[in-house]
């Protein structure tokens, strides 16, 4: 542990535009200055990136705006991209990441793809070689707009400084409007260097992008009628509820109708899990009673979820008795995976507001009671896992201690990575508020948690941001601990659920591939020692009685910390729907203990 | 099933790449594509012949592209489709007359002669072009080139599932297959 901080002063962002006129020679600007001012006009306060040759003019200009436009120097562009995602997911505002051409840009591909799959507003700015050598295989030239075509909502290559104001305005509009997503802006070096008198009087002209529309009242009435007449109705709430800020409307709908609420992985926090109508998470690692409720319900209303295969299992067998109502802002999600009886196109908040005007009060107490009985039989938050004689700490002990601390203290957000620890977190922590659970869902990007937690920590300096991560994912992006130290970020606490395996793959190998642990055993350094080497506080925990105290000590420590929980190596995530199976066919425990 | 889609799209950089990339990414086979200016400056019209099991999903995916303004499936509408082929044939002097007769029978015309080869051009439906090319092979066709289908619906609107003007409030055009 060390209290030393990076010796250089860290610019403190201040809000407000325009920046002091004294430092800007009016009215001419370089393209790079225009880029900075365009970001300020979009209310950007922080960006995450790494400089390089083709983006140097932008960094040169950035220095002039450093008191209102904070730049966080990351250690790898993937970390910068995920940090911007963490910022975006915790605030709802677009995150911004910056990289140079060539490898800098290609290192952003994973976070861009992740933002694409998880509908995260992200603006990626990349430098590009000068126009004069474009297409000539110049040093660090890569066709990044070509590479990111299928994983961006839109992308731009800018070769004229005059275009910068409209391109930036359009890019932010597209990234945050409708179903949010990533947009990439690739700016050639000569464009950043060119001198121009910017024309800020830009009007949006994107006729092919019409993300919002009036809610179809016919569909709303049809949905209200189905829900009113159903005997076993069920709400499936997804990410769209959180993105559109429809948490209050969802709660109003549930409370007026008494319909039980299921929340998907990204829908966690859309509905408080301590609410009497909350029944939990569905899908591959969902609870048995939740999946059974889906298979038995007669009307299923999906609000802002996309029927991902991790939710539906084998789609043709999903909710076989249900007439499905689907609310989604993206028309292409309607009928993509599951046949829909009523579609309401629009953002969840507008759709629910319209639905609340049409739907009369009702209750579903008998149905809820059935589900609760099934829950009592099948859901065991803690004890169903065996505690082998040889081990001291089970993963579940870690989550129990963490859950207790989170609920006692409040003022937290949790970012999870991908794998067993992610599913345990979704299952075993009692989630209550939107945007407190941030994870990589659709893309399943290991290495997401540490940098994303850093981004969330910058957005919310008064909260404690927990990154829960496996030892595999942690070792993919732990270089960002250096960034955390350099930036003086004091509110990131990394909990490593360390089992010495790529655990989820090992679990599948155990259950489906005859325990052939090919390529999954994993070693690492002393993570506490590594944390100390990075100037953070490190803890090693291998006994149950240490868990609670260490979590509290880390929380109380005025600085970021890493907790290495050395848990039972071969604990599994249950329940489990085998890949390709119906969600009605769940494995609830290991065969030898069944 | 094979569908003929007609789309209008803004002339932005890489617009065609995006369309083709999307279809490839969604694992759809493209049989032909024809791309050119429309009656409106800055707007391109494109005809795509694509194999898809869910054409509505394909249309909605295309509509997600920023530059795509409108997509219509004309497959089940009244529409005309035309394609142009150029065919080069080794044609010794003594066969020229016979080739010319056969070509004229198909409505093709000779557009170039150089040395022992002739090039003729034919514009017709894709099926009819196929027949012509098969026939030409008998004469030793050595090179063929087809333009890809151009399709245009008859009448004012272009498809039975087509759809109110974009400006119309209340029920956006892409909801045509939506509710209930």
XYZ file of C-alpha atoms in Angstrom:
774
model
C 0.000 0.000 0.000
C 1.215 3.471 -0.764
C -0.216 6.926 -0.471
C 1.995 8.280 -3.222
C 0.107 9.785 -6.090
C 1.166 10.541 -9.576
C 3.386 13.598 -9.318
C 1.736 15.649 -12.040
C -1.422 17.620 -11.311
C -4.530 16.039 -12.688
C -6.721 18.562 -14.517
C -9.991 19.005 -12.736
C -12.870 19.231 -15.169
C -15.188 22.169 -14.803
C -18.474 22.275 -16.598
C -19.453 25.016 -18.945
C -18.981 26.250 -22.433
C -17.464 28.179 -24.024
C -13.949 28.019 -22.685
C -12.267 31.345 -21.929
C -12.003 33.243 -25.182
C -8.568 34.581 -24.354
C -6.762 31.445 -25.403
C -8.530 31.079 -28.724
C -7.477 33.231 -31.639
C -10.848 34.032 -33.180
C -12.403 33.082 -35.428
C -10.082 30.579 -37.058
C -9.507 27.177 -35.502
C -7.547 24.081 -36.317
C -9.594 21.017 -37.085
C -8.352 19.585 -33.778
C -9.618 22.645 -31.879
C -12.951 22.250 -33.642
C -13.054 18.634 -32.444
C -12.495 19.739 -28.845
C -15.154 22.428 -29.050
C -17.566 20.033 -30.712
C -17.108 17.675 -27.753
C -17.785 20.522 -25.316
C -20.896 21.440 -27.231
C -22.088 17.859 -26.746
C -21.500 18.266 -22.990
C -18.594 15.856 -22.925
C -16.565 16.279 -19.754
C -14.183 13.357 -19.938
C -12.655 11.100 -22.558
C -10.493 8.017 -22.314
C -7.673 7.378 -24.720
C -4.094 6.957 -25.784
C -2.272 9.302 -28.176
C -0.239 8.327 -31.219
C 1.090 9.822 -34.426
C -2.138 10.270 -36.347
C -4.091 11.744 -33.437
C -1.338 14.026 -32.110
C -2.856 17.287 -33.409
C -5.991 16.510 -31.396
C -3.921 15.934 -28.270
C -2.026 19.153 -28.976
C -5.309 21.065 -29.056
C -6.721 19.165 -26.083
C -4.122 20.761 -23.831
C -5.804 24.156 -24.303
C -9.114 22.757 -23.057
C -7.737 20.636 -20.235
C -9.630 22.431 -17.470
C -13.018 21.639 -19.003
C -12.316 18.529 -21.066
C -10.610 15.855 -19.001
C -8.515 13.256 -20.727
C -7.793 9.992 -18.947
C -4.693 8.275 -20.270
C -5.391 4.564 -20.291
C -2.854 1.775 -20.657
C -4.518 -0.003 -23.559
C -7.156 1.231 -25.989
C -9.435 -1.658 -25.022
C -9.332 -0.265 -21.489
C -10.158 3.188 -22.820
C -13.151 1.856 -24.725
C -14.512 -0.121 -21.782
C -13.935 2.833 -19.463
C -16.032 4.975 -21.799
C -18.667 2.244 -21.730
C -18.629 2.179 -17.929
C -19.059 5.930 -17.926
C -21.935 5.679 -20.402
C -23.722 2.796 -18.729
C -23.584 4.411 -15.307
C -24.739 7.854 -16.508
C -26.769 7.249 -19.662
C -24.620 9.825 -21.471
C -22.390 8.908 -24.408
C -18.917 7.767 -23.413
C -15.995 9.003 -25.486
C -12.799 7.129 -26.279
C -9.845 8.218 -28.380
C -7.140 6.286 -30.197
C -4.616 6.757 -32.909
C -4.718 5.055 -36.298
C -3.745 1.453 -36.992
C -3.285 -0.648 -33.853
C -4.734 2.056 -31.640
C -7.942 1.947 -33.628
C -8.068 -1.833 -33.930
C -7.650 -2.152 -30.159
C -10.959 -0.298 -29.878
C -12.768 -2.935 -31.904
C -13.668 -5.093 -28.897
C -15.233 -2.286 -26.832
C -17.058 -1.027 -29.915
C -18.479 -4.497 -30.543
C -19.373 -4.748 -26.869
C -21.197 -1.393 -26.989
C -22.993 -2.515 -30.138
C -24.284 -5.696 -28.533
C -25.274 -3.971 -25.290
C -26.824 -0.799 -26.793
C -24.330 1.508 -25.116
C -23.917 5.074 -26.412
C -20.250 5.345 -27.325
C -18.393 7.777 -29.566
C -14.976 6.509 -30.646
C -12.598 9.050 -32.151
C -9.646 7.729 -34.113
C -6.814 9.476 -35.906
C -6.130 8.446 -39.464
C -3.114 8.908 -41.701
C -3.087 12.066 -43.817
C -5.304 12.209 -46.877
C -2.254 12.357 -49.123
C -1.191 8.830 -48.174
C -4.619 7.348 -47.524
C -4.935 4.012 -49.288
C -1.178 3.671 -49.775
C -0.535 1.316 -46.829
C 1.067 4.163 -44.907
C 2.620 3.620 -41.476
C -0.143 2.737 -38.987
C -2.814 2.934 -41.642
C -5.812 0.671 -41.126
C -9.233 0.923 -42.715
C -10.981 1.271 -39.362
C -14.238 2.499 -40.858
C -14.279 -0.658 -42.980
C -13.427 -2.843 -39.995
C -16.143 -1.351 -37.792
C -18.932 -1.247 -40.402
C -20.886 -4.146 -38.919
C -20.424 -3.160 -35.262
C -21.306 0.535 -35.331
C -24.618 2.291 -35.739
C -22.732 4.494 -38.152
C -19.203 5.634 -38.784
C -17.463 8.514 -40.498
C -14.135 9.184 -42.106
C -13.582 12.940 -42.077
C -11.212 14.445 -44.628
C -12.396 18.091 -44.536
C -12.214 20.217 -41.418
C -15.366 22.088 -42.498
C -17.331 18.865 -41.971
C -16.268 18.380 -38.357
C -19.072 20.369 -36.637
C -21.852 18.546 -38.471
C -20.196 15.121 -38.241
C -19.689 15.388 -34.479
C -23.209 16.659 -33.903
C -24.671 13.898 -36.053
C -22.487 11.238 -34.432
C -23.602 12.114 -30.909
C -27.203 12.327 -32.045
C -27.044 8.858 -33.561
C -25.116 7.356 -30.626
C -27.616 8.452 -27.995
C -30.933 8.496 -29.873
C -33.314 5.621 -30.339
C -31.594 2.406 -29.419
C -28.200 3.724 -28.289
C -25.010 2.367 -29.789
C -21.461 3.076 -30.887
C -20.436 5.578 -33.560
C -16.874 5.918 -34.807
C -15.343 9.115 -36.214
C -12.066 8.635 -38.078
C -10.293 11.944 -38.718
C -7.281 12.220 -40.999
C -4.264 13.953 -39.561
C -4.309 16.752 -42.131
C -7.948 17.441 -41.265
C -6.960 17.898 -37.622
C -4.181 20.276 -38.698
C -6.187 22.270 -41.251
C -7.279 25.781 -40.334
C -10.928 26.570 -40.713
C -13.579 28.987 -39.526
C -16.088 26.531 -38.075
C -19.732 26.924 -38.884
C -21.573 25.786 -35.776
C -24.961 26.484 -37.256
C -25.466 22.844 -38.128
C -28.856 21.296 -38.600
C -29.304 17.571 -38.414
C -30.028 16.058 -41.768
C -30.306 12.316 -41.323
C -33.480 11.329 -43.149
C -32.679 7.619 -42.879
C -32.492 7.737 -39.077
C -35.866 8.219 -37.460
C -35.505 6.652 -34.073
C -38.722 7.799 -32.464
C -42.319 7.708 -33.499
C -45.739 7.958 -32.007
C -46.886 4.922 -30.047
C -49.448 2.834 -31.916
C -52.599 3.143 -29.823
C -54.227 0.125 -31.473
C -51.359 -2.046 -30.332
C -51.482 -0.539 -26.846
C -55.170 -1.342 -26.523
C -54.586 -4.866 -27.807
C -51.816 -5.333 -25.247
C -53.969 -3.965 -22.446
C -56.751 -6.319 -23.392
C -54.433 -9.354 -23.441
C -52.951 -8.455 -20.061
C -56.332 -7.812 -18.515
C -57.763 -11.126 -19.632
C -54.725 -13.257 -18.889
C -54.797 -15.651 -15.980
C -51.040 -16.141 -15.816
C -49.438 -12.926 -17.085
C -45.743 -12.209 -16.712
C -43.561 -9.139 -17.246
C -40.080 -9.607 -18.708
C -38.156 -6.370 -18.168
C -34.934 -5.655 -20.028
C -32.274 -3.053 -20.606
C -34.714 -0.810 -22.478
C -36.508 -0.005 -19.234
C -33.296 1.381 -17.777
C -32.138 3.131 -20.954
C -35.434 4.939 -21.403
C -35.809 5.770 -17.712
C -39.034 3.799 -17.353
C -38.371 2.348 -13.908
C -41.256 4.231 -12.277
C -43.640 3.336 -15.100
C -42.677 -0.343 -14.880
C -43.307 -0.329 -11.163
C -46.650 1.391 -11.672
C -47.686 -1.221 -14.231
C -46.671 -4.105 -11.992
C -48.343 -2.665 -8.915
C -51.545 -1.801 -10.718
C -51.897 -5.235 -12.268
C -50.146 -7.446 -9.729
C -48.200 -9.082 -12.546
C -44.928 -10.716 -11.447
C -41.754 -9.209 -12.885
C -38.775 -11.057 -14.312
C -35.623 -9.028 -15.023
C -33.033 -10.057 -17.595
C -29.305 -9.718 -16.936
C -29.300 -6.189 -18.351
C -32.703 -5.490 -16.848
C -31.319 -5.992 -13.344
C -32.122 -2.870 -11.353
C -35.124 -1.977 -13.505
C -37.303 -3.440 -10.760
C -36.229 -3.749 -7.114
C -35.621 -7.354 -6.138
C -36.972 -6.775 -2.646
C -40.356 -5.885 -4.155
C -43.051 -8.510 -3.551
C -43.687 -8.810 -7.292
C -40.046 -9.371 -8.262
C -39.320 -13.032 -8.951
C -35.788 -12.887 -10.373
C -33.695 -13.587 -13.434
C -34.639 -15.957 -16.271
C -32.585 -17.897 -18.752
C -29.509 -20.089 -18.836
C -28.608 -19.356 -15.220
C -31.990 -18.079 -14.156
C -33.922 -19.537 -11.274
C -36.008 -22.642 -11.810
C -39.210 -20.976 -10.660
C -38.650 -18.078 -13.074
C -38.088 -20.305 -16.084
C -41.076 -22.425 -15.083
C -43.198 -19.298 -14.824
C -42.142 -18.334 -18.345
C -42.998 -21.781 -19.647
C -46.405 -21.678 -17.935
C -47.505 -18.087 -18.444
C -50.318 -17.333 -20.876
C -49.341 -13.745 -21.672
C -45.749 -12.538 -21.610
C -45.015 -8.843 -21.977
C -41.400 -8.177 -22.907
C -40.430 -4.591 -22.168
C -37.146 -3.586 -23.764
C -35.445 -6.966 -23.930
C -34.416 -8.671 -27.138
C -35.111 -12.344 -26.461
C -31.436 -13.174 -26.431
C -30.688 -16.872 -26.665
C -29.296 -16.843 -23.123
C -32.809 -15.857 -22.029
C -34.881 -18.028 -24.349
C -32.831 -21.204 -24.509
C -34.124 -23.096 -27.522
C -36.343 -20.351 -28.923
C -38.904 -22.660 -30.506
C -39.769 -24.049 -27.069
C -39.769 -20.721 -25.244
C -42.977 -19.704 -23.457
C -45.043 -22.225 -25.437
C -48.371 -21.262 -23.881
C -47.902 -17.515 -24.061
C -49.189 -14.844 -26.349
C -46.261 -12.453 -26.465
C -46.400 -8.669 -26.298
C -43.106 -7.056 -27.251
C -42.221 -3.426 -26.571
C -39.008 -2.417 -28.326
C -37.623 0.742 -29.838
C -35.874 -1.245 -32.569
C -38.380 -2.682 -35.084
C -35.871 -5.306 -36.178
C -36.083 -6.962 -32.761
C -39.773 -7.691 -33.253
C -40.252 -11.272 -34.321
C -36.495 -11.847 -34.701
C -36.243 -14.690 -32.203
C -39.724 -15.168 -30.768
C -43.094 -14.918 -32.480
C -45.004 -11.905 -31.271
C -48.756 -11.388 -30.958
C -48.662 -7.661 -30.279
C -45.768 -5.347 -31.058
C -45.442 -1.862 -29.659
C -42.632 0.037 -31.331
C -41.223 2.805 -29.215
C -39.164 3.517 -26.151
C -40.232 1.654 -23.051
C -41.189 4.768 -21.164
C -43.562 6.143 -23.811
C -45.039 2.719 -24.408
C -45.617 2.059 -20.703
C -47.087 5.509 -20.221
C -49.550 4.769 -23.009
C -50.263 1.317 -21.615
C -50.913 2.695 -18.127
C -53.631 4.899 -19.579
C -55.415 1.885 -21.002
C -54.987 -0.830 -18.429
C -57.365 -1.220 -15.501
C -56.299 -2.497 -12.079
C -56.318 -6.257 -11.574
C -54.457 -8.768 -9.531
C -52.681 -12.018 -10.175
C -52.383 -13.253 -6.617
C -53.145 -16.919 -7.313
C -50.587 -17.058 -10.079
C -47.995 -15.247 -7.974
C -48.693 -17.677 -5.170
C -48.020 -20.619 -7.513
C -44.702 -19.082 -8.479
C -43.753 -18.467 -4.855
C -44.498 -22.082 -4.003
C -42.286 -23.204 -6.838
C -39.635 -20.775 -5.623
C -39.762 -22.174 -2.114
C -39.093 -25.622 -3.553
C -36.347 -24.701 -5.982
C -34.537 -21.518 -5.073
C -31.866 -21.730 -2.479
C -29.747 -18.654 -2.514
C -26.924 -20.136 -0.426
C -27.051 -23.550 1.117
C -27.617 -25.885 -1.809
C -23.964 -25.873 -2.696
C -21.882 -28.431 -0.988
C -19.010 -27.217 1.088
C -16.206 -29.681 0.476
C -14.220 -30.619 3.533
C -11.043 -29.379 1.957
C -11.962 -25.782 1.269
C -12.395 -22.771 3.405
C -14.093 -20.242 1.161
C -16.928 -20.844 -1.277
C -17.769 -18.214 -3.897
C -21.155 -17.889 -2.263
C -19.573 -16.781 0.980
C -17.983 -13.891 -0.894
C -21.311 -12.807 -2.369
C -23.111 -13.144 0.941
C -20.574 -10.857 2.584
C -20.609 -8.430 -0.307
C -24.403 -8.374 -0.463
C -24.572 -7.604 3.220
C -22.098 -4.744 2.869
C -23.786 -3.281 -0.205
C -27.215 -3.291 1.357
C -25.973 -1.930 4.642
C -23.980 0.924 3.184
C -25.628 1.922 -0.109
C -23.971 4.411 -2.460
C -22.485 1.745 -4.699
C -22.457 0.463 -8.228
C -21.241 -2.952 -9.281
C -19.512 -3.766 -12.540
C -19.108 -7.422 -13.375
C -16.975 -9.152 -15.958
C -17.930 -12.327 -17.798
C -18.137 -15.849 -16.478
C -19.136 -17.696 -13.333
C -18.580 -14.731 -11.020
C -20.900 -12.661 -13.243
C -23.747 -15.140 -12.952
C -23.253 -15.540 -9.210
C -23.380 -11.769 -8.863
C -26.597 -11.595 -10.864
C -28.094 -14.395 -8.756
C -26.836 -13.719 -5.275
C -26.826 -9.955 -4.833
C -30.146 -8.312 -4.134
C -30.354 -5.607 -6.792
C -32.504 -2.577 -6.171
C -31.621 0.417 -8.288
C -31.120 1.019 -12.016
C -27.594 1.482 -13.361
C -26.093 -0.146 -10.268
C -25.449 -3.395 -12.137
C -23.226 -2.965 -15.185
C -21.917 -5.927 -17.118
C -20.905 -7.161 -20.534
C -23.898 -9.158 -21.714
C -24.341 -9.669 -25.437
C -20.697 -9.729 -26.425
C -19.534 -11.429 -23.236
C -16.246 -9.539 -23.141
C -13.832 -10.795 -20.508
C -11.710 -7.891 -19.326
C -14.642 -5.487 -19.262
C -15.007 -5.010 -15.531
C -11.847 -3.255 -14.331
C -11.754 -0.482 -16.969
C -15.551 -0.095 -16.976
C -15.494 0.292 -13.198
C -12.848 2.968 -13.657
C -15.113 4.849 -16.084
C -18.070 4.555 -13.711
C -15.869 5.732 -10.826
C -14.916 8.880 -12.722
C -18.570 9.571 -13.469
C -19.562 8.984 -9.826
C -16.685 10.056 -7.592
C -18.926 10.044 -4.517
C -19.932 6.415 -4.855
C -18.031 3.194 -4.328
C -17.667 1.204 -7.512
C -17.163 -2.523 -7.052
C -15.679 -4.492 -9.900
C -16.395 -8.184 -9.490
C -14.161 -10.158 -11.793
C -12.707 -13.604 -12.250
C -8.997 -14.241 -12.185
C -9.130 -14.837 -15.954
C -10.885 -11.611 -16.886
C -8.864 -9.602 -14.392
C -5.641 -10.629 -16.106
C -6.916 -9.394 -19.446
C -7.127 -5.699 -18.548
C -5.572 -5.255 -15.100
C -3.059 -2.799 -16.581
C -5.728 -0.143 -15.968
C -4.870 -0.297 -12.261
C -2.010 2.004 -13.269
C -4.505 4.421 -14.780
C -6.580 4.285 -11.609
C -3.507 5.217 -9.606
C -2.290 7.949 -11.951
C -5.706 9.591 -12.105
C -6.092 9.520 -8.356
C -9.276 7.437 -8.582
C -9.992 6.373 -5.012
C -13.355 4.656 -5.288
C -12.729 1.468 -7.282
C -12.720 -1.765 -5.290
C -11.908 -4.849 -7.326
C -13.147 -8.167 -5.949
C -11.447 -11.059 -7.725
C -13.309 -14.330 -7.401
C -10.162 -16.346 -7.890
C -10.556 -20.049 -8.563
C -7.502 -20.617 -10.710
C -9.550 -21.612 -13.725
C -11.367 -20.037 -16.619
C -14.260 -21.163 -14.511
C -17.261 -21.091 -16.790
C -15.449 -22.987 -19.516
C -14.173 -25.446 -16.923
C -17.730 -25.904 -15.661
C -18.916 -26.786 -19.148
C -15.957 -29.128 -19.572
C -16.929 -30.789 -16.307
C -20.594 -31.139 -17.136
C -20.547 -31.754 -20.876
C -17.039 -32.827 -21.877
C -16.050 -35.468 -19.374
C -13.908 -33.232 -17.194
C -11.284 -32.707 -19.867
C -9.948 -29.412 -18.538
C -8.297 -28.377 -21.760
C -6.797 -24.915 -21.608
C -8.654 -23.816 -18.502
C -6.319 -24.117 -15.480
C -4.942 -20.663 -14.877
C -2.197 -19.283 -12.698
C -1.496 -15.713 -11.798
C 0.662 -13.499 -9.662
C -0.202 -12.507 -6.126
C -3.023 -10.150 -7.000
C -2.689 -8.308 -3.705
C 1.013 -7.904 -4.403
C 0.205 -6.711 -7.908
C -2.202 -4.134 -6.495
C 0.449 -2.883 -4.101
C 2.909 -2.669 -6.971
C 0.429 -0.419 -8.755
C 0.143 1.740 -5.645
C -3.267 0.406 -4.589
C -4.261 -1.475 -1.463
C -4.259 -5.250 -1.777
C -6.058 -7.912 0.267
C -5.873 -11.683 0.117
C -8.824 -13.574 1.547
C -9.011 -17.339 1.830
C -11.139 -17.900 4.930
C -14.822 -17.208 5.444
C -14.293 -15.151 8.547
C -12.002 -12.754 6.684
C -14.503 -11.943 3.944
C -16.749 -9.460 5.716
C -13.893 -7.666 7.481
C -11.847 -7.342 4.311
C -14.772 -5.972 2.346
C -15.419 -3.380 5.032
C -11.721 -2.513 5.286
C -11.486 -2.082 1.521
C -14.629 0.028 1.498
C -13.313 2.223 4.297
C -9.867 2.547 2.743
C -9.465 5.980 1.195
C -8.204 4.712 -2.115
C -8.800 2.003 -4.648
C -8.189 -1.575 -3.643
C -7.985 -5.118 -4.944
C -9.382 -8.067 -2.975
C -8.200 -11.516 -4.004
C -10.833 -14.011 -2.837
C -9.298 -17.455 -3.176
C -12.357 -19.620 -3.459
C -13.127 -23.300 -3.938
C -11.755 -24.109 -7.356
C -14.521 -26.255 -8.788
C -17.717 -24.617 -7.617
C -20.360 -24.412 -10.326
C -23.123 -22.043 -11.306
C -26.550 -23.595 -10.907
C -29.234 -23.752 -12.117
C -28.024 -24.286 -15.654
C -29.904 -24.755 -18.906
C -27.627 -26.856 -21.138
C -26.792 -25.000 -24.351
C -29.404 -25.605 -27.035
C -32.000 -26.898 -24.575
C -35.367 -25.544 -23.566
C -35.348 -23.370 -20.463
C -37.766 -25.895 -19.004
C -34.901 -28.418 -18.852
C -32.601 -27.205 -16.120
C -29.746 -28.843 -14.284
C -30.101 -27.735 -10.702
C -27.089 -29.433 -9.166
C -24.230 -31.784 -9.936
C -25.314 -35.278 -10.773
C -23.374 -36.868 -7.919
C -25.251 -34.701 -5.452
C -28.655 -34.829 -7.054
C -36.990 -17.943 -50.770
C -35.508 -15.575 -53.317
C -36.741 -11.999 -52.893
C -36.268 -8.940 -55.030
C -35.826 -5.847 -52.868
C -35.749 -2.287 -54.127
C -34.210 0.261 -51.786
C -33.603 3.968 -51.776
C -30.520 5.123 -49.966
C -28.594 8.281 -49.313
C -25.383 8.539 -51.274
C -23.010 8.437 -48.316
C -19.535 6.899 -48.270
C -19.526 3.112 -48.018
C -23.313 2.910 -48.282
C -23.143 -0.075 -50.633
C -20.536 -1.752 -48.395
C -22.890 -1.449 -45.470
C -25.739 -3.107 -47.336
C -23.579 -5.976 -48.549
C -21.829 -6.296 -45.194
C -25.138 -6.497 -43.395
C -26.457 -9.210 -45.712
C -23.227 -11.179 -45.382
C -23.245 -10.746 -41.605
C -26.800 -12.087 -41.424
C -25.746 -15.078 -43.554
C -27.975 -14.207 -46.527
C -26.949 -15.119 -50.075
C -26.993 -12.253 -52.568
C -27.716 -13.288 -56.158
C -27.430 -9.913 -57.778
C -27.162 -6.294 -56.945
C -27.598 -3.222 -59.141
C -26.827 0.211 -57.851
C -27.144 3.613 -59.464
C -28.511 7.109 -59.353
C -32.197 7.708 -58.784
C -34.373 10.594 -59.904
C -33.352 12.516 -56.766
C -29.850 13.975 -56.524
C -27.921 12.440 -53.641
C -30.187 9.403 -53.490
C -29.357 6.011 -54.991
C -31.761 3.281 -55.959
C -30.625 -0.273 -55.547
C -32.115 -3.611 -56.563
C -31.001 -6.606 -54.515
C -31.948 -10.201 -55.211
C -31.425 -12.086 -51.976
C -32.237 -15.483 -50.518
C -33.972 -15.075 -47.182
C -36.398 -17.064 -45.070
C -37.715 -13.962 -43.315
C -37.909 -11.047 -45.691
C -39.560 -8.735 -43.167
C -36.631 -9.226 -40.796
C -34.206 -8.576 -43.657
C -36.041 -5.365 -44.547
C -36.014 -4.207 -40.932
C -32.316 -4.918 -40.651
C -31.643 -2.909 -43.820
C -33.719 -0.093 -42.406
C -31.400 0.095 -39.404
C -28.692 1.422 -41.720
C -28.499 5.175 -41.443
C -28.368 5.725 -45.193
C -31.288 3.498 -46.096
C -34.423 5.572 -46.655
C -36.847 2.914 -47.817
C -36.891 -0.767 -48.691
C -39.622 -2.500 -50.646
C -40.052 -6.179 -51.389
C -41.497 -6.272 -54.905
C -41.424 -10.059 -55.157
C -45.154 -10.517 -54.767
C -46.131 -7.222 -56.357
C -46.746 -6.391 -59.974
C -43.348 -5.366 -61.144
C -41.049 -5.456 -64.102
C -37.566 -6.833 -63.930
C -34.882 -6.428 -66.545
C -31.272 -7.400 -66.811
C -28.655 -6.821 -69.449
C -26.094 -9.371 -70.568
C -23.051 -9.039 -72.788
C -21.917 -12.274 -74.418
C -18.726 -12.832 -76.378
C -18.719 -15.717 -78.847
C -15.993 -17.256 -80.947
C -17.621 -16.905 -84.334
C -15.836 -18.029 -87.447
C -16.959 -16.166 -90.551
C -19.087 -19.111 -91.743
C -21.119 -19.185 -88.477
C -21.774 -15.465 -88.256
C -25.060 -15.572 -90.096
C -26.462 -18.404 -87.999
C -25.392 -16.637 -84.808
C -26.980 -13.441 -85.976
C -30.259 -15.282 -86.660
C -30.307 -16.970 -83.259
C -29.442 -13.696 -81.545
C -32.201 -11.857 -83.300
C -34.556 -14.647 -82.277
C -33.788 -13.736 -78.658
C -34.000 -10.024 -79.366
C -30.254 -9.641 -78.859
C -28.116 -7.468 -81.052
C -24.500 -7.582 -82.048
C -22.682 -4.595 -80.574
C -19.079 -5.351 -81.435
C -16.961 -7.499 -83.731
C -13.231 -7.952 -83.394
C -11.197 -10.651 -85.109
C -12.868 -14.035 -84.668
C -15.216 -12.862 -81.909
C -18.505 -11.043 -81.759
C -20.105 -9.438 -78.705
C -23.817 -9.176 -78.494
C -26.042 -7.532 -75.978
C -29.453 -8.541 -74.708
C -31.816 -6.960 -72.222
C -34.660 -9.102 -70.924
C -35.809 -10.961 -67.845
C -33.107 -12.895 -65.990
C -34.682 -16.225 -66.989
C -34.746 -15.342 -70.649
C -31.129 -14.187 -70.446
C -30.258 -17.556 -68.957
C -31.856 -19.341 -71.888
C -30.001 -17.139 -74.332
C -26.668 -17.766 -72.639
C -27.236 -21.527 -72.662
C -27.913 -21.310 -76.375
C -24.853 -19.156 -76.921
C -22.687 -21.767 -75.212
C -23.506 -24.129 -78.039
C -21.725 -21.685 -80.309
C -18.777 -21.501 -77.917
C -19.563 -18.492 -75.774
C -16.312 -17.661 -74.022
C -17.209 -14.718 -71.851
C -20.474 -13.546 -70.338
C -21.292 -10.534 -68.184
C -24.616 -9.761 -66.530
C -25.676 -6.481 -65.011
C -27.790 -7.779 -62.165
C -31.531 -7.348 -62.046
C -33.211 -3.969 -62.192
C -36.710 -4.063 -60.743
C -39.498 -1.529 -60.688
C -42.974 -1.953 -59.334
C -45.902 -0.922 -61.477
C -48.384 1.684 -60.376
C -47.958 4.377 -57.789
C -46.876 2.381 -54.772
C -44.391 -0.397 -55.145
C -45.687 -3.196 -52.962
C -48.861 -4.484 -51.377
C -47.209 -4.323 -47.969
C -46.086 -0.818 -48.752
C -47.041 1.667 -46.769
C -48.054 5.078 -45.766
C -45.806 8.031 -46.367
C -43.032 8.407 -43.832
C -44.456 11.655 -42.597
C -47.761 10.127 -41.641
C -48.170 10.348 -37.912
C -49.309 7.447 -35.825
C -48.307 4.356 -37.659
C -44.811 4.430 -39.065
C -44.247 2.578 -42.279
C -42.060 -0.061 -40.690
C -44.890 -1.087 -38.444
C -46.763 -2.454 -41.394
C -46.278 -5.988 -40.153
C -46.286 -4.964 -36.539
C -49.186 -5.064 -34.205
C -51.779 -7.767 -33.816
